[in-house]
PDB file of C-alpha atoms in Angstrom:
ATOM      1  CA  MET E   1     -63.596  49.269 -75.920  1.00 47.00           C
ATOM      2  CA  ALA E   2     -62.916  45.727 -75.692  1.00 50.00           C
ATOM      3  CA  ASN E   3     -59.552  46.181 -77.243  1.00 80.00           C
ATOM      4  CA  LEU E   4     -58.762  49.306 -74.952  1.00 84.00           C
ATOM      5  CA  LYS E   5     -60.055  47.050 -71.880  1.00 85.00           C
ATOM      6  CA  GLU E   6     -57.294  44.280 -73.089  1.00 87.00           C
ATOM      7  CA  LEU E   7     -54.548  46.562 -73.605  1.00 88.00           C
ATOM      8  CA  ARG E   8     -54.982  48.462 -70.161  1.00 88.00           C
ATOM      9  CA  SER E   9     -54.621  44.847 -68.691  1.00 89.00           C
ATOM     10  CA  ARG E  10     -51.776  44.210 -70.548  1.00 90.00           C
ATOM     11  CA  ILE E  11     -49.881  47.298 -69.353  1.00 91.00           C
ATOM     12  CA  THR E  12     -50.947  46.646 -65.609  1.00 91.00           C
ATOM     13  CA  SER E  13     -49.479  43.270 -66.136  1.00 91.00           C
ATOM     14  CA  VAL E  14     -46.226  44.386 -67.546  1.00 92.00           C
ATOM     15  CA  SER E  15     -45.673  47.514 -65.122  1.00 91.00           C
ATOM     16  CA  SER E  16     -46.064  44.681 -62.340  1.00 92.00           C
ATOM     17  CA  THR E  17     -43.284  42.408 -63.923  1.00 91.00           C
ATOM     18  CA  MET E  18     -41.187  45.453 -64.405  1.00 91.00           C
ATOM     19  CA  GLN E  19     -41.453  46.272 -60.624  1.00 92.00           C
ATOM     20  CA  ILE E  20     -40.499  42.951 -59.680  1.00 92.00           C
ATOM     21  CA  THR E  21     -37.621  42.313 -61.877  1.00 92.00           C
ATOM     22  CA  SER E  22     -36.244  46.110 -61.041  1.00 92.00           C
ATOM     23  CA  ALA E  23     -36.657  44.795 -57.194  1.00 92.00           C
ATOM     24  CA  MET E  24     -34.802  41.393 -57.722  1.00 92.00           C
ATOM     25  CA  LYS E  25     -32.156  43.509 -59.489  1.00 91.00           C
ATOM     26  CA  MET E  26     -31.490  45.801 -56.457  1.00 92.00           C
ATOM     27  CA  VAL E  27     -31.350  42.923 -54.315  1.00 91.00           C
ATOM     28  CA  SER E  28     -28.868  40.803 -56.326  1.00 90.00           C
ATOM     29  CA  ALA E  29     -26.971  44.113 -57.031  1.00 90.00           C
ATOM     30  CA  ALA E  30     -26.717  44.580 -52.940  1.00 90.00           C
ATOM     31  CA  LYS E  31     -25.598  40.643 -52.620  1.00 89.00           C
ATOM     32  CA  LEU E  32     -23.263  41.284 -55.188  1.00 89.00           C
ATOM     33  CA  SER E  33     -21.302  43.668 -53.766  1.00 88.00           C
ATOM     34  CA  LYS E  34     -20.475  41.703 -50.497  1.00 88.00           C
ATOM     35  CA  ALA E  35     -19.640  38.533 -52.585  1.00 89.00           C
ATOM     36  CA  GLN E  36     -17.495  40.104 -55.015  1.00 89.00           C
ATOM     37  CA  ASP E  37     -15.670  41.921 -51.960  1.00 89.00           C
ATOM     38  CA  ALA E  38     -15.515  38.591 -50.273  1.00 88.00           C
ATOM     39  CA  ILE E  39     -13.909  36.335 -53.558  1.00 89.00           C
ATOM     40  CA  THR E  40     -11.400  39.351 -54.715  1.00 88.00           C
ATOM     41  CA  ALA E  41     -10.185  39.423 -50.943  1.00 88.00           C
ATOM     42  CA  MET E  42      -9.532  35.678 -50.849  1.00 87.00           C
ATOM     43  CA  ARG E  43      -7.980  35.209 -54.235  1.00 86.00           C
ATOM     44  CA  PRO E  44      -4.641  36.507 -53.372  1.00 87.00           C
ATOM     45  CA  TYR E  45      -4.324  34.216 -50.526  1.00 87.00           C
ATOM     46  CA  ALA E  46      -5.495  31.128 -52.583  1.00 85.00           C
ATOM     47  CA  GLU E  47      -3.277  31.955 -55.401  1.00 82.00           C
ATOM     48  CA  LYS E  48      -0.316  32.330 -53.041  1.00 82.00           C
ATOM     49  CA  LEU E  49      -0.764  29.305 -51.179  1.00 81.00           C
ATOM     50  CA  SER E  50      -1.126  27.414 -54.318  1.00 78.00           C
ATOM     51  CA  GLU E  51       2.104  29.022 -55.526  1.00 77.00           C
ATOM     52  CA  LEU E  52       3.881  28.202 -52.477  1.00 74.00           C
ATOM     53  CA  LEU E  53       2.675  24.532 -52.573  1.00 73.00           C
ATOM     54  CA  GLN E  54       3.935  24.017 -56.091  1.00 71.00           C
ATOM     55  CA  SER E  55       7.323  25.554 -55.249  1.00 70.00           C
ATOM     56  CA  LEU E  56       8.077  23.377 -52.390  1.00 69.00           C
ATOM     57  CA  SER E  57       6.577  20.234 -54.434  1.00 65.00           C
ATOM     58  CA  ALA E  58       8.864  21.045 -57.411  1.00 61.00           C
ATOM     59  CA  THR E  59      11.971  20.717 -55.124  1.00 61.00           C
ATOM     60  CA  LEU E  60      11.066  17.228 -53.420  1.00 60.00           C
ATOM     61  CA  ASP E  61      11.569  13.665 -54.437  1.00 56.00           C
ATOM     62  CA  SER E  62       8.983  11.926 -56.466  1.00 52.00           C
ATOM     63  CA  ASP E  63       8.823   9.320 -53.869  1.00 51.00           C
ATOM     64  CA  LYS E  64       7.848  11.707 -51.250  1.00 52.00           C
ATOM     65  CA  THR E  65       4.334  12.206 -52.389  1.00 57.00           C
ATOM     66  CA  SER E  66       0.937  13.006 -50.426  1.00 71.00           C
ATOM     67  CA  LYS E  67      -1.902   9.947 -50.442  1.00 81.00           C
ATOM     68  CA  TYR E  68      -3.744  12.735 -52.320  1.00 82.00           C
ATOM     69  CA  SER E  69      -1.100  12.600 -55.287  1.00 81.00           C
ATOM     70  CA  GLU E  70      -1.800   8.970 -55.908  1.00 83.00           C
ATOM     71  CA  GLN E  71      -2.344   8.251 -59.746  1.00 84.00           C
ATOM     72  CA  ARG E  72      -4.094   5.109 -60.474  1.00 87.00           C
ATOM     73  CA  GLU E  73      -6.179   4.079 -63.524  1.00 91.00           C
ATOM     74  CA  VAL E  74      -9.390   5.807 -63.947  1.00 92.00           C
ATOM     75  CA  ASN E  75     -12.656   3.829 -63.739  1.00 94.00           C
ATOM     76  CA  ASN E  76     -14.982   6.059 -61.591  1.00 95.00           C
ATOM     77  CA  VAL E  77     -15.019   9.759 -61.879  1.00 96.00           C
ATOM     78  CA  LEU E  78     -17.077  12.156 -59.579  1.00 96.00           C
ATOM     79  CA  PHE E  79     -18.298  15.751 -60.974  1.00 96.00           C
ATOM     80  CA  VAL E  80     -18.601  18.225 -58.313  1.00 96.00           C
ATOM     81  CA  SER E  81     -21.250  20.796 -60.415  1.00 96.00           C
ATOM     82  CA  ILE E  82     -21.753  24.092 -58.766  1.00 96.00           C
ATOM     83  CA  SER E  83     -24.599  25.662 -59.466  1.00 95.00           C
ATOM     84  CA  SER E  84     -27.671  27.890 -57.775  1.00 94.00           C
ATOM     85  CA  ASN E  85     -30.656  26.990 -55.948  1.00 92.00           C
ATOM     86  CA  ARG E  86     -32.662  29.668 -57.545  1.00 90.00           C
ATOM     87  CA  GLY E  87     -33.062  30.415 -61.350  1.00 88.00           C
ATOM     88  CA  LEU E  88     -33.868  33.628 -63.014  1.00 88.00           C
ATOM     89  CA  ALA E  89     -30.018  33.987 -63.587  1.00 90.00           C
ATOM     90  CA  GLY E  90     -29.965  33.841 -67.406  1.00 89.00           C
ATOM     91  CA  ALA E  91     -27.620  30.937 -68.644  1.00 91.00           C
ATOM     92  CA  PHE E  92     -25.728  30.865 -65.301  1.00 93.00           C
ATOM     93  CA  ASN E  93     -26.816  27.302 -64.316  1.00 94.00           C
ATOM     94  CA  SER E  94     -27.464  25.833 -67.928  1.00 94.00           C
ATOM     95  CA  ASN E  95     -23.955  26.556 -68.657  1.00 95.00           C
ATOM     96  CA  ILE E  96     -22.732  24.318 -66.113  1.00 95.00           C
ATOM     97  CA  VAL E  97     -25.105  21.712 -66.745  1.00 95.00           C
ATOM     98  CA  LYS E  98     -23.761  21.775 -70.448  1.00 95.00           C
ATOM     99  CA  ALA E  99     -20.326  21.984 -69.431  1.00 95.00           C
ATOM    100  CA  SER E 100     -20.667  18.808 -67.371  1.00 95.00           C
ATOM    101  CA  LYS E 101     -22.133  16.926 -69.706  1.00 95.00           C
ATOM    102  CA  TYR E 102     -20.150  17.765 -72.367  1.00 95.00           C
ATOM    103  CA  ILE E 103     -16.967  16.860 -70.614  1.00 95.00           C
ATOM    104  CA  ALA E 104     -18.276  13.726 -68.987  1.00 93.00           C
ATOM    105  CA  GLN E 105     -19.472  12.296 -72.685  1.00 93.00           C
ATOM    106  CA  ARG E 106     -16.302  13.536 -73.882  1.00 92.00           C
ATOM    107  CA  ASP E 107     -13.498  12.447 -71.746  1.00 92.00           C
ATOM    108  CA  TYR E 108     -15.066   9.444 -69.682  1.00 93.00           C
ATOM    109  CA  ALA E 109     -18.028   8.224 -71.917  1.00 90.00           C
ATOM    110  CA  ASP E 110     -16.793   4.293 -71.487  1.00 91.00           C
ATOM    111  CA  LYS E 111     -16.174   5.251 -67.448  1.00 92.00           C
ATOM    112  CA  ASN E 112     -18.589   5.447 -64.327  1.00 94.00           C
ATOM    113  CA  VAL E 113     -19.464   8.991 -64.142  1.00 95.00           C
ATOM    114  CA  GLU E 114     -21.559  10.441 -61.045  1.00 95.00           C
ATOM    115  CA  PHE E 115     -22.192  13.806 -59.878  1.00 96.00           C
ATOM    116  CA  LEU E 116     -22.324  15.616 -56.637  1.00 96.00           C
ATOM    117  CA  THR E 117     -24.336  18.655 -57.609  1.00 95.00           C
ATOM    118  CA  ILE E 118     -24.123  21.727 -55.204  1.00 95.00           C
ATOM    119  CA  GLY E 119     -27.186  23.771 -55.815  1.00 92.00           C
ATOM    120  CA  LYS E 120     -30.924  22.621 -56.675  1.00 94.00           C
ATOM    121  CA  LYS E 121     -30.884  23.760 -60.227  1.00 94.00           C
ATOM    122  CA  ALA E 122     -28.162  21.268 -61.553  1.00 93.00           C
ATOM    123  CA  ASN E 123     -29.275  18.459 -59.874  1.00 93.00           C
ATOM    124  CA  ASP E 124     -32.791  18.933 -61.147  1.00 93.00           C
ATOM    125  CA  ILE E 125     -31.381  18.489 -64.849  1.00 93.00           C
ATOM    126  CA  LEU E 126     -28.606  16.068 -63.922  1.00 94.00           C
ATOM    127  CA  LYS E 127     -30.571  13.778 -62.348  1.00 93.00           C
ATOM    128  CA  LYS E 128     -32.825  12.468 -65.493  1.00 92.00           C
ATOM    129  CA  THR E 129     -29.530  11.371 -67.328  1.00 90.00           C
ATOM    130  CA  HIS E 130     -26.808  10.818 -64.765  1.00 91.00           C
ATOM    131  CA  LYS E 131     -26.478   9.053 -61.590  1.00 93.00           C
ATOM    132  CA  ILE E 132     -26.344  11.643 -58.778  1.00 93.00           C
ATOM    133  CA  PHE E 133     -24.015  10.858 -55.878  1.00 94.00           C
ATOM    134  CA  ARG E 134     -25.464  13.634 -53.614  1.00 92.00           C
ATOM    135  CA  ASN E 135     -27.203  17.086 -53.606  1.00 93.00           C
ATOM    136  CA  GLU E 136     -25.979  19.709 -51.387  1.00 92.00           C
ATOM    137  CA  THR E 137     -28.650  22.894 -51.213  1.00 90.00           C
ATOM    138  CA  GLY E 138     -27.776  24.296 -47.816  1.00 89.00           C
ATOM    139  CA  ILE E 139     -24.167  25.198 -48.458  1.00 91.00           C
ATOM    140  CA  TYR E 140     -25.322  29.080 -49.379  1.00 89.00           C
ATOM    141  CA  ASP E 141     -27.209  29.423 -46.124  1.00 88.00           C
ATOM    142  CA  ASP E 142     -24.278  29.805 -44.301  1.00 87.00           C
ATOM    143  CA  LEU E 143     -21.161  29.966 -47.056  1.00 90.00           C
ATOM    144  CA  SER E 144     -18.313  29.650 -44.793  1.00 91.00           C
ATOM    145  CA  PHE E 145     -14.752  28.368 -44.995  1.00 92.00           C
ATOM    146  CA  ASP E 146     -15.593  25.659 -42.573  1.00 93.00           C
ATOM    147  CA  ASN E 147     -18.985  24.334 -44.540  1.00 93.00           C
ATOM    148  CA  ALA E 148     -16.781  24.423 -47.860  1.00 93.00           C
ATOM    149  CA  ALA E 149     -13.932  22.449 -45.885  1.00 93.00           C
ATOM    150  CA  ALA E 150     -16.488  19.666 -44.435  1.00 94.00           C
ATOM    151  CA  ILE E 151     -17.496  18.937 -48.395  1.00 94.00           C
ATOM    152  CA  ALA E 152     -13.801  19.133 -49.248  1.00 94.00           C
ATOM    153  CA  GLU E 153     -12.952  16.530 -46.580  1.00 94.00           C
ATOM    154  CA  GLU E 154     -15.518  14.213 -47.798  1.00 94.00           C
ATOM    155  CA  LEU E 155     -14.432  14.416 -51.088  1.00 95.00           C
ATOM    156  CA  MET E 156     -10.889  13.632 -49.911  1.00 93.00           C
ATOM    157  CA  GLN E 157     -12.130  10.529 -48.252  1.00 94.00           C
ATOM    158  CA  LEU E 158     -13.777   9.262 -51.000  1.00 95.00           C
ATOM    159  CA  PHE E 159     -10.779   9.591 -53.171  1.00 94.00           C
ATOM    160  CA  VAL E 160      -8.395   7.851 -50.365  1.00 91.00           C
ATOM    161  CA  GLU E 161     -10.951   5.032 -49.961  1.00 92.00           C
ATOM    162  CA  GLY E 162     -11.164   4.431 -53.353  1.00 91.00           C
ATOM    163  CA  LYS E 163     -14.566   4.837 -54.347  1.00 94.00           C
ATOM    164  CA  TYR E 164     -13.574   7.530 -56.907  1.00 95.00           C
ATOM    165  CA  ASP E 165     -10.268   7.712 -59.054  1.00 94.00           C
ATOM    166  CA  LYS E 166     -10.541  11.346 -60.151  1.00 95.00           C
ATOM    167  CA  ILE E 167     -12.781  14.115 -59.009  1.00 95.00           C
ATOM    168  CA  VAL E 168     -13.656  17.266 -61.198  1.00 96.00           C
ATOM    169  CA  ILE E 169     -14.888  20.722 -60.149  1.00 96.00           C
ATOM    170  CA  VAL E 170     -17.209  22.338 -62.881  1.00 97.00           C
ATOM    171  CA  TYR E 171     -18.061  25.918 -61.831  1.00 96.00           C
ATOM    172  CA  ASN E 172     -18.499  29.692 -62.928  1.00 95.00           C
ATOM    173  CA  GLN E 173     -15.559  31.819 -62.151  1.00 93.00           C
ATOM    174  CA  PHE E 174     -16.600  35.439 -61.357  1.00 93.00           C
ATOM    175  CA  LYS E 175     -15.190  38.006 -63.848  1.00 89.00           C
ATOM    176  CA  ASN E 176     -17.192  40.990 -63.582  1.00 87.00           C
ATOM    177  CA  ALA E 177     -20.769  41.584 -63.231  1.00 82.00           C
ATOM    178  CA  ALA E 178     -21.456  40.857 -66.604  1.00 85.00           C
ATOM    179  CA  THR E 179     -19.155  38.003 -67.245  1.00 88.00           C
ATOM    180  CA  GLN E 180     -18.635  34.716 -65.700  1.00 91.00           C
ATOM    181  CA  GLU E 181     -16.558  32.149 -67.427  1.00 93.00           C
ATOM    182  CA  VAL E 182     -16.886  28.346 -66.714  1.00 95.00           C
ATOM    183  CA  LYS E 183     -14.312  26.784 -65.184  1.00 93.00           C
ATOM    184  CA  THR E 184     -13.087  22.871 -65.196  1.00 94.00           C
ATOM    185  CA  GLU E 185     -10.556  22.108 -62.340  1.00 91.00           C
ATOM    186  CA  GLN E 186      -9.306  18.554 -61.337  1.00 90.00           C
ATOM    187  CA  PHE E 187      -9.554  18.694 -57.749  1.00 91.00           C
ATOM    188  CA  LEU E 188      -7.853  14.715 -57.180  1.00 88.00           C
ATOM    189  CA  PRO E 189      -5.864  13.493 -58.010  1.00 87.00           C
ATOM    190  CA  ILE E 190      -3.539  16.372 -57.311  1.00 82.00           C
ATOM    191  CA  VAL E 191      -1.801  17.275 -60.498  1.00 76.00           C
ATOM    192  CA  PRO E 192       1.703  16.188 -60.148  1.00 66.00           C
ATOM    193  CA  VAL E 193       4.286  19.057 -60.506  1.00 62.00           C
ATOM    194  CA  GLU E 194       7.831  18.097 -62.039  1.00 61.00           C
ATOM    195  CA  LYS E 195      10.747  18.244 -59.774  1.00 56.00           C
ATOM    196  CA  ASP E 196      12.859  21.352 -60.860  1.00 54.00           C
ATOM    197  CA  ASP E 197      16.698  21.179 -59.666  1.00 55.00           C
ATOM    198  CA  ASN E 198      17.058  24.667 -60.631  1.00 59.00           C
ATOM    199  CA  VAL E 199      14.528  26.061 -58.111  1.00 54.00           C
ATOM    200  CA  VAL E 200      16.076  27.359 -55.029  1.00 56.00           C
ATOM    201  CA  LEU E 201      14.124  28.503 -52.269  1.00 57.00           C
ATOM    202  CA  ASP E 202      16.204  30.567 -49.493  1.00 61.00           C
ATOM    203  CA  TYR E 203      14.075  29.760 -46.772  1.00 65.00           C
ATOM    204  CA  ILE E 204      14.487  28.336 -43.340  1.00 69.00           C
ATOM    205  CA  PHE E 205      12.052  25.351 -42.842  1.00 68.00           C
ATOM    206  CA  GLU E 206      10.881  24.413 -39.622  1.00 71.00           C
ATOM    207  CA  PRO E 207       9.645  21.487 -40.003  1.00 75.00           C
ATOM    208  CA  SER E 208      11.053  19.727 -42.724  1.00 72.00           C
ATOM    209  CA  LYS E 209      10.041  20.993 -46.428  1.00 70.00           C
ATOM    210  CA  GLU E 210       8.322  17.416 -46.689  1.00 75.00           C
ATOM    211  CA  GLU E 211       6.013  17.867 -43.394  1.00 78.00           C
ATOM    212  CA  ILE E 212       4.792  21.600 -44.469  1.00 74.00           C
ATOM    213  CA  VAL E 213       3.931  19.968 -47.629  1.00 76.00           C
ATOM    214  CA  LEU E 214       2.066  17.329 -46.346  1.00 78.00           C
ATOM    215  CA  ASN E 215       0.103  19.893 -44.200  1.00 80.00           C
ATOM    216  CA  LEU E 216      -0.298  22.300 -46.726  1.00 82.00           C
ATOM    217  CA  ILE E 217      -2.146  19.882 -49.051  1.00 84.00           C
ATOM    218  CA  PRO E 218      -5.268  19.282 -47.231  1.00 88.00           C
ATOM    219  CA  LYS E 219      -5.531  23.071 -46.826  1.00 89.00           C
ATOM    220  CA  SER E 220      -4.890  23.945 -50.125  1.00 87.00           C
ATOM    221  CA  LEU E 221      -7.504  21.344 -51.162  1.00 90.00           C
ATOM    222  CA  LYS E 222     -10.011  22.849 -48.723  1.00 92.00           C
ATOM    223  CA  MET E 223      -9.198  26.239 -50.073  1.00 92.00           C
ATOM    224  CA  GLN E 224      -9.837  25.213 -53.910  1.00 91.00           C
ATOM    225  CA  VAL E 225     -13.434  24.253 -52.765  1.00 94.00           C
ATOM    226  CA  TYR E 226     -14.083  27.457 -51.084  1.00 94.00           C
ATOM    227  CA  LYS E 227     -12.990  29.277 -53.695  1.00 93.00           C
ATOM    228  CA  ALA E 228     -14.870  27.714 -56.337  1.00 94.00           C
ATOM    229  CA  LEU E 229     -17.992  28.169 -54.274  1.00 95.00           C
ATOM    230  CA  ARG E 230     -17.301  31.957 -53.626  1.00 94.00           C
ATOM    231  CA  ASP E 231     -16.753  32.354 -57.459  1.00 94.00           C
ATOM    232  CA  SER E 232     -19.924  30.619 -57.986  1.00 94.00           C
ATOM    233  CA  PHE E 233     -21.846  32.555 -55.112  1.00 94.00           C
ATOM    234  CA  ALA E 234     -20.463  36.164 -57.001  1.00 93.00           C
ATOM    235  CA  SER E 235     -20.977  34.739 -60.334  1.00 94.00           C
ATOM    236  CA  GLU E 236     -24.788  33.759 -59.532  1.00 94.00           C
ATOM    237  CA  HIS E 237     -25.324  37.531 -58.177  1.00 93.00           C
ATOM    238  CA  GLY E 238     -23.986  38.853 -61.111  1.00 93.00           C
ATOM    239  CA  ALA E 239     -25.520  36.973 -63.629  1.00 93.00           C
ATOM    240  CA  ARG E 240     -28.895  37.400 -61.951  1.00 93.00           C
ATOM    241  CA  MET E 241     -28.575  41.276 -61.647  1.00 93.00           C
ATOM    242  CA  THR E 242     -27.663  41.537 -65.388  1.00 92.00           C
ATOM    243  CA  ALA E 243     -30.566  39.366 -66.617  1.00 92.00           C
ATOM    244  CA  MET E 244     -32.949  41.311 -64.337  1.00 93.00           C
ATOM    245  CA  HIS E 245     -31.485  44.464 -65.544  1.00 92.00           C
ATOM    246  CA  LYS E 246     -32.022  43.137 -69.034  1.00 92.00           C
ATOM    247  CA  ALA E 247     -35.568  41.880 -68.184  1.00 92.00           C
ATOM    248  CA  THR E 248     -36.655  45.354 -66.867  1.00 93.00           C
ATOM    249  CA  ASP E 249     -35.199  46.997 -69.723  1.00 93.00           C
ATOM    250  CA  ASN E 250     -37.264  44.982 -71.935  1.00 93.00           C
ATOM    251  CA  ALA E 251     -40.480  45.178 -69.727  1.00 92.00           C
ATOM    252  CA  THR E 252     -40.393  49.022 -70.176  1.00 92.00           C
ATOM    253  CA  GLU E 253     -39.984  48.793 -74.104  1.00 93.00           C
ATOM    254  CA  LEU E 254     -42.978  46.688 -74.218  1.00 93.00           C
ATOM    255  CA  ARG E 255     -44.800  48.910 -71.370  1.00 92.00           C
ATOM    256  CA  ASP E 256     -44.147  52.201 -73.753  1.00 92.00           C
ATOM    257  CA  SER E 257     -45.317  50.150 -76.753  1.00 91.00           C
ATOM    258  CA  LEU E 258     -48.195  49.038 -75.168  1.00 91.00           C
ATOM    259  CA  LYS E 259     -48.946  52.540 -74.147  1.00 91.00           C
ATOM    260  CA  LEU E 260     -48.612  53.973 -77.344  1.00 91.00           C
ATOM    261  CA  SER E 261     -50.811  51.252 -78.942  1.00 88.00           C
ATOM    262  CA  TYR E 262     -53.462  52.204 -76.102  1.00 88.00           C
ATOM    263  CA  ASN E 263     -53.365  55.990 -76.817  1.00 89.00           C
ATOM    264  CA  LYS E 264     -53.871  55.394 -80.681  1.00 88.00           C
ATOM    265  CA  ALA E 265     -56.915  53.059 -79.996  1.00 85.00           C
ATOM    266  CA  ARG E 266     -58.298  55.266 -77.445  1.00 86.00           C
ATOM    267  CA  GLN E 267     -57.805  58.253 -80.048  1.00 87.00           C
ATOM    268  CA  ALA E 268     -59.500  56.052 -82.697  1.00 83.00           C
ATOM    269  CA  SER E 269     -62.476  55.448 -80.604  1.00 81.00           C
ATOM    270  CA  ILE E 270     -62.791  59.313 -79.421  1.00 85.00           C
ATOM    271  CA  THR E 271     -62.395  60.180 -83.031  1.00 86.00           C
ATOM    272  CA  ASN E 272     -65.402  57.340 -84.050  1.00 82.00           C
ATOM    273  CA  GLU E 273     -67.529  58.646 -81.462  1.00 82.00           C
ATOM    274  CA  ILE E 274     -67.089  62.140 -82.666  1.00 84.00           C
ATOM    275  CA  LEU E 275     -67.961  60.937 -86.457  1.00 81.00           C
ATOM    276  CA  GLU E 276     -70.870  59.103 -85.213  1.00 80.00           C
ATOM    277  CA  ILE E 277     -72.308  62.608 -83.252  1.00 83.00           C
ATOM    278  CA  VAL E 278     -71.457  64.563 -86.282  1.00 80.00           C
ATOM    279  CA  GLY E 279     -73.227  62.092 -88.537  1.00 79.00           C
ATOM    280  CA  GLY E 280     -76.100  61.950 -86.172  1.00 79.00           C
ATOM    281  CA  ALA E 281     -76.541  65.652 -85.807  1.00 76.00           C
ATOM    282  CA  GLU E 282     -76.209  66.011 -90.004  1.00 77.00           C
ATOM    283  CA  ALA E 283     -78.875  63.484 -90.090  1.00 77.00           C
ATOM    284  CA  LEU E 284     -81.447  65.429 -87.884  1.00 77.00           C
ATOM    285  CA  ASN E 285     -80.649  68.520 -89.860  1.00 77.00           C
ATOM    286  CA  ASN E 286     -81.743  67.090 -92.725  1.00 67.00           C
TER     287      ASN E 286
END
């Protein structure tokens, strides 16, 4: 009977776990729907803004560059590693940490590398082996363009002041609920676009092309950070929904297996009791 009691306890425990993972899956699915709508709605704008900026930049003289395009010797590098504040999302956070460490070691082993971590999980791991410039965890409480722009402005100011010679963003790009791809993008300095004399823009510019480009660059950089955060936010809920779906399926299989074992053990116990009763009756008759 002790064995039956242990199996009943395990069945109850697994059933409780299954209810929790199923509830977390539904919560993530609801949040994913909103996050997915947000990122798919803003992508065309972000891509068109980047395309327009590159097209205009390709027609300008090389000496008419922005302060954010300054190419200098790389000694100090800042990685912006975007993770989440919570776990239970499969390999979502560990992929960001692995990619950040790998690229830092591969490309900047002899440089001064620091990390600005967005999300608690990346900070908890990276702070053990690397220098953390700052950790930002409150952005997900109100993920808006204004809050993302504030982070972008801080990064832009750090670059202009010369504290960092290169800034790199590492984040999960949302593909679908089951697929997230780790992306690494150079944030600053802006990747130079070669001047193309064959590019013809049939537009009337007011003010001049140069002024438009200089005004578009800060806006484009802010949009780049906001897009990375939105991608990561949607990827997090997609990864968590998938992880909780698998966990629920595994819990269901384990519960069914335990129930089968319990039924077999219970049947064996009943059979033994019947045999004991029959054996006792036979002994009395003899």
